[in-house]
XYZ file of N, CA and C in Angstrom:
201
model
N -11.491 94.320 13.070
C -12.029 95.847 12.628
C -10.483 96.250 12.169
N -10.955 97.386 10.799
C -9.130 97.859 10.634
C -10.107 98.927 9.433
N -8.815 100.087 9.989
C -9.173 101.475 9.033
C -8.739 101.340 7.315
N -9.443 102.086 6.637
C -9.445 102.528 5.160
C -8.914 103.886 4.657
N -8.472 104.300 3.849
C -8.250 105.719 3.379
C -8.902 106.027 2.277
N -9.702 104.865 2.018
C -10.732 105.174 0.481
C -11.729 103.551 0.391
N -12.959 103.896 -0.634
C -13.706 103.321 -0.965
C -12.970 102.831 -1.440
N -12.497 101.014 -0.928
C -11.848 99.993 -1.917
C -11.388 98.527 -1.986
N -11.433 97.913 -2.692
C -11.936 96.218 -2.184
C -10.613 95.855 -1.705
N -10.742 94.702 -0.742
C -9.616 94.099 -0.235
C -9.457 92.993 0.118
N -8.925 92.243 0.680
C -8.490 91.144 0.620
C -8.368 90.759 2.047
N -9.075 89.741 3.006
C -8.974 89.596 4.160
C -8.129 87.681 4.498
N -6.571 87.518 5.142
C -6.283 86.576 4.692
C -5.992 86.129 5.978
N -5.626 84.233 6.448
C -5.313 83.996 7.124
C -3.890 83.012 6.819
N -2.418 83.414 7.256
C -1.931 82.535 7.451
C -1.793 81.475 8.616
N -0.839 80.458 8.076
C -0.043 79.819 9.403
C 1.120 80.365 9.141
N 1.584 79.487 10.260
C 3.170 80.644 10.269
C 4.077 80.293 9.225
N 3.635 79.074 9.183
C 4.828 78.176 7.382
C 4.466 79.347 6.363
N 3.543 79.930 6.435
C 3.054 80.777 5.217
C 1.863 80.444 4.431
N 1.515 79.177 4.464
C -0.045 79.283 4.211
C -1.090 79.350 4.441
N -1.578 80.129 3.185
C -3.010 80.648 3.455
C -4.447 79.878 3.874
N -4.737 80.331 5.384
C -5.644 79.338 5.596
C -6.782 79.323 5.097
N -6.647 80.635 5.001
C -8.497 81.581 4.522
C -8.540 83.049 3.834
N -9.347 82.975 2.748
C -9.457 84.201 2.848
C -10.651 84.368 2.110
N -10.970 86.182 2.346
C -12.062 86.915 1.948
C -12.540 87.750 1.285
N -12.953 88.408 -0.181
C -12.699 89.542 -0.952
C -14.128 90.371 0.369
N -13.219 91.697 0.579
C -14.291 92.461 1.521
C -14.310 93.578 0.563
N -15.635 94.271 0.594
C -15.232 95.849 -0.054
C -15.436 96.803 1.335
N -14.339 97.519 1.310
C -14.047 98.392 2.502
C -14.618 99.575 1.644
N -15.608 100.702 2.695
C -15.995 102.451 2.678
C -14.011 102.580 3.638
N -14.290 104.453 3.964
C -13.347 104.729 3.949
C -13.614 105.348 5.273
N -12.719 104.925 6.450
C -13.132 105.119 7.479
C -12.855 103.917 8.099
N -13.359 103.717 9.759
C -13.581 102.513 10.346
C -14.674 101.392 9.482
N -13.910 99.549 9.365
C -15.085 98.512 8.542
C -14.959 97.646 10.056
N -15.366 96.764 10.062
C -15.337 95.477 10.431
C -16.012 94.681 9.721
N -15.296 93.268 9.834
C -15.324 91.795 9.416
C -15.535 90.857 10.482
N -17.010 89.647 9.735
C -16.857 89.106 10.384
C -16.209 87.564 9.689
N -15.422 86.741 10.274
C -14.549 85.739 9.240
C -15.874 84.369 9.823
N -15.879 83.559 8.781
C -16.562 82.295 8.859
C -15.581 81.388 8.207
N -15.184 80.743 9.196
C -14.401 80.015 9.360
C -14.476 78.650 9.560
N -15.680 77.954 9.992
C -16.515 76.832 10.586
C -15.200 75.537 10.906
N -13.773 76.070 11.390
C -13.623 74.715 11.875
C -11.776 74.639 11.322
N -12.099 76.004 10.250
C -10.816 75.715 9.219
C -9.166 76.011 10.088
N -9.316 76.197 11.312
C -8.384 77.190 12.251
C -7.860 75.895 13.245
N -7.252 75.157 13.664
C -6.912 74.522 14.766
C -6.555 75.584 16.132
N -5.772 74.804 16.925
C -4.494 75.977 17.971
C -4.006 76.226 17.549
N -3.318 77.493 17.614
C -1.615 77.520 16.670
C -2.226 79.498 16.927
N -0.556 80.137 16.742
C -0.528 80.708 16.037
C -0.591 80.950 14.512
N -0.655 82.444 14.675
C -1.908 82.634 12.338
C -1.604 84.355 12.555
N -1.084 84.412 10.761
C -0.949 86.055 10.576
C -2.487 86.292 9.785
N -2.937 87.343 9.906
C -3.973 88.142 9.343
C -3.232 88.845 9.145
N -3.887 89.227 7.350
C -3.658 90.255 6.580
C -4.941 90.710 6.191
N -4.978 91.785 5.840
C -5.762 93.092 5.243
C -4.726 93.694 3.989
N -5.310 92.867 2.769
C -4.564 93.803 2.046
C -5.697 94.305 0.601
N -5.068 95.941 0.354
C -5.620 96.705 -0.564
C -4.701 97.192 -1.946
N -5.441 97.533 -2.670
C -4.390 98.337 -3.877
C -3.163 98.705 -3.444
N -3.487 100.073 -2.244
C -3.076 101.006 -1.644
C -2.368 100.528 -0.156
N -2.880 99.827 0.541
C -2.050 99.671 2.022
C -1.486 97.684 1.943
N -1.053 97.544 3.258
C -1.448 95.721 3.378
C -1.501 96.104 4.979
N -2.150 95.934 5.516
C -1.923 95.396 6.979
C -1.418 94.277 7.618
N -1.311 93.677 8.451
C -1.534 92.212 9.269
C -0.608 92.529 10.730
N -1.847 91.130 11.278
C -1.242 91.418 12.696
C -1.335 89.674 12.718
N -0.005 89.620 14.402
C -0.417 88.097 14.831
C -0.842 87.909 15.761
N -1.976 86.474 15.533
C -3.078 86.023 16.799
C -3.284 84.899 17.083
N -3.090 83.984 18.218
C -3.664 83.240 18.882
C -4.484 82.566 18.670
N -4.988 81.170 17.948
C -5.942 80.395 18.384
C -6.048 79.491 19.411
N -6.922 79.755 20.547
C -7.281 78.690 21.498
C -7.969 77.887 21.316
């Protein structure tokens, strides 16, 4: 879940800690709170990752652990 300040295109991406992009998906966000489901189908092994949400106006990231 993420909050957008405007209706705009976003890219949701997951990187491993070495900076390699493991998955990316384009989404259109509406102003306000948005929820996105990612179909990863075994693309991630156990470990630490960084999820980013990027648009023309903002860039957000969080670190998460895949168990």
